[in-house]
Short mmCIF file of C-alpha atoms and ligand atoms in Angstrom, two decimals:
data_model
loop_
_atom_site.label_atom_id
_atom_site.label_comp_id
_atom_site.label_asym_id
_atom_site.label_seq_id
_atom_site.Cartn_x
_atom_site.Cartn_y
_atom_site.Cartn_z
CA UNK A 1 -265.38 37.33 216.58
CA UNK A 2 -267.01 39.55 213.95
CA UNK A 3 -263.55 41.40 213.21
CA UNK A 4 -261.65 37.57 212.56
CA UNK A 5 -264.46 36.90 209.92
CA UNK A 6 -264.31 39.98 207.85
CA UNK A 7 -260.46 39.32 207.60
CA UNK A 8 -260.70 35.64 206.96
CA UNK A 9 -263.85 37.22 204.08
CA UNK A 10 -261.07 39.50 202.58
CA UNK A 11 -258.09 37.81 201.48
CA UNK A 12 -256.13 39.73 199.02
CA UNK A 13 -255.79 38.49 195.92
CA UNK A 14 -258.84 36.50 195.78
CA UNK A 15 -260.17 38.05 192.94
CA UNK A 16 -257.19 39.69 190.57
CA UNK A 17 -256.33 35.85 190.65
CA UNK A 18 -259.02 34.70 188.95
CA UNK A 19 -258.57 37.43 186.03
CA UNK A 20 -254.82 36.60 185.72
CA UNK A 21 -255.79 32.69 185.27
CA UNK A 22 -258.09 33.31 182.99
CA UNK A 23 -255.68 35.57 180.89
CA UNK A 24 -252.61 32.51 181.26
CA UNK A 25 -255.21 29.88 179.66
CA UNK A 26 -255.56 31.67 176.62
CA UNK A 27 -251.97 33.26 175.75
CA UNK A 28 -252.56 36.28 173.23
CA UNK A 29 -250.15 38.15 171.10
CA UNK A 30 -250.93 41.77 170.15
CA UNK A 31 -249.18 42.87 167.03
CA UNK A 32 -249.21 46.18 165.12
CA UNK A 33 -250.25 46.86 161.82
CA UNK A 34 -249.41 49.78 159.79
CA UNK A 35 -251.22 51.15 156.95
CA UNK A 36 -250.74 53.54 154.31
CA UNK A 37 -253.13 56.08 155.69
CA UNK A 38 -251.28 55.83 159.19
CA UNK A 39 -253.83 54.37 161.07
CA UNK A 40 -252.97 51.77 163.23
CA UNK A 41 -254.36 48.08 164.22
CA UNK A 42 -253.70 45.86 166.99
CA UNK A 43 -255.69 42.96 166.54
CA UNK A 44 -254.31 40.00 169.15
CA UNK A 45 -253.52 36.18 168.04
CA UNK A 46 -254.09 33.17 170.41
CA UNK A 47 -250.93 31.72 170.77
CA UNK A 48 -251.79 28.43 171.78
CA UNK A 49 -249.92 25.78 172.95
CA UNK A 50 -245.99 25.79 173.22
CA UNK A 51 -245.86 23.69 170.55
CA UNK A 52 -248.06 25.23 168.38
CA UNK A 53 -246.62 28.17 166.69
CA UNK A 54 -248.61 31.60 165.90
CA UNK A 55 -249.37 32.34 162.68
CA UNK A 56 -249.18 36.08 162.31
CA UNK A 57 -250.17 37.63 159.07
CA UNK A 58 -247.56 40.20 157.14
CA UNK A 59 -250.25 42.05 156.29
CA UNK A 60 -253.83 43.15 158.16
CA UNK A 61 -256.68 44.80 156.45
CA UNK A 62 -257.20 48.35 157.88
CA UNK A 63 -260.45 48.23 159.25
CA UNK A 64 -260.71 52.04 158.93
CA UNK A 65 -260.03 52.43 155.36
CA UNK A 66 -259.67 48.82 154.09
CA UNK A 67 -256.08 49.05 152.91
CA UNK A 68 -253.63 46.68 153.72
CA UNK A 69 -251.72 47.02 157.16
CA UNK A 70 -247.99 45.38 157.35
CA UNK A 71 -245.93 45.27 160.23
CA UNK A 72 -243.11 47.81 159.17
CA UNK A 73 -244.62 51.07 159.88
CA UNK A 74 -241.38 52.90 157.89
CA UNK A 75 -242.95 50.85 154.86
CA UNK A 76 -246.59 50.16 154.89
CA UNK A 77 -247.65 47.97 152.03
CA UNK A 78 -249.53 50.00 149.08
CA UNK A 79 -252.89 49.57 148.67
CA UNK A 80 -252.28 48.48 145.02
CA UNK A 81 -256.17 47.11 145.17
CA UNK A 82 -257.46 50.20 145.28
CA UNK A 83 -255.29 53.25 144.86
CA UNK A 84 -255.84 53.39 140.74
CA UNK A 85 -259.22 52.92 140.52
CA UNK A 86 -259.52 56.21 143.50
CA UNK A 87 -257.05 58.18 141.53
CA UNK A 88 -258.48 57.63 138.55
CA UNK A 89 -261.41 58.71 140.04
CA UNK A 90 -259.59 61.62 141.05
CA UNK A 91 -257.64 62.37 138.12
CA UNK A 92 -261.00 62.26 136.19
CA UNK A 93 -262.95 64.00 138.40
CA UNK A 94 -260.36 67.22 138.44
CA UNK A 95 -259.83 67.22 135.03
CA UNK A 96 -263.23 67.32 134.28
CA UNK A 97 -264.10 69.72 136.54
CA UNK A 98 -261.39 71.67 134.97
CA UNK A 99 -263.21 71.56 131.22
CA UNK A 100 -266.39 71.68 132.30
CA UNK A 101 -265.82 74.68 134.37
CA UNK A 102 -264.03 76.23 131.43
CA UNK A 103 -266.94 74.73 128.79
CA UNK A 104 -269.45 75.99 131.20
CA UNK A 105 -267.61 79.85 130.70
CA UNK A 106 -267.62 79.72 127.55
CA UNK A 107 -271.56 78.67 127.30
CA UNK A 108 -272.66 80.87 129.39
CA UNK A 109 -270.48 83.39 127.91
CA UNK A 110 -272.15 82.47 124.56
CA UNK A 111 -275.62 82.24 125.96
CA UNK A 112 -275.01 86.02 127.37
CA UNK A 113 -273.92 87.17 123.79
CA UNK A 114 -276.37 85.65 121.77
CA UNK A 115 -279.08 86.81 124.27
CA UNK A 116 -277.82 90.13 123.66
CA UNK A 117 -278.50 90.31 120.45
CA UNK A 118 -281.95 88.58 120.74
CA UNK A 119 -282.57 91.43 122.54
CA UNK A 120 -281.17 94.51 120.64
CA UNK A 121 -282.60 92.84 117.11
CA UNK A 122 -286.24 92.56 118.83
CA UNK A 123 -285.88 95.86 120.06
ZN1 ZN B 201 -256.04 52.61 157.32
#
């Protein structure tokens, strides 16, 4: 008696089949996105109904470095938005580095001279 209720409790399948209708209602389409960086996202569409076509981007905003994300990942699109303003950054920032490091030499250099001979003329 006890045995024919625990099998009748157990069917198989009576919970998986709950998941997989849940998952049918609500069709989703996973589609990658490639970005210039190489990172990847997979963000999924609803599909809807039949007659309802998906609209999938071309292009997906990296969430990891906010440039755009297109589906070729040969030929990610280029962050036009915001490459010039970094490398300009850049570009600035190492060239000034560059003359301020030399400037800097040649201060100090100066200082070191000129403190020199402060010294020797009070002495
Ligand atoms: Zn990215």
């Amino acid at each position: 008696m006890a045995a024919g209720n625990a099998i009748r409790g157990s069917r198989v399948g009576a919970g998986p089949l709950g998941e997989d209708e849940r998952g049918e209602s609500a069709p989703r389409q996973t589609v990658n996105y490639y970005c210039a960086r190489g990172h990847i996202t997979s963000p999924s569409f609803a599909l809807g109904d039949e007659t309802d076509a998906p609209e999938i981007p071309l292009e997906w905003d990296c969430p990891k470095c906010g440039f755009p994300a297109g589906l070729d990942a040969e030929n990610p699109p280029e962050p036009i938005r915001n490459e010039p303003y970094k490398t300009h950054l850049a570009y600035v920032k190492e060239r000034r580095s560059d003359e301020e490091g030399q400037a800097l030499l040649d201060e100090a250099l100066t200082e070191l001279r000129a403190r020199r001979e402060s010294v020797s003329v009070a002495d």
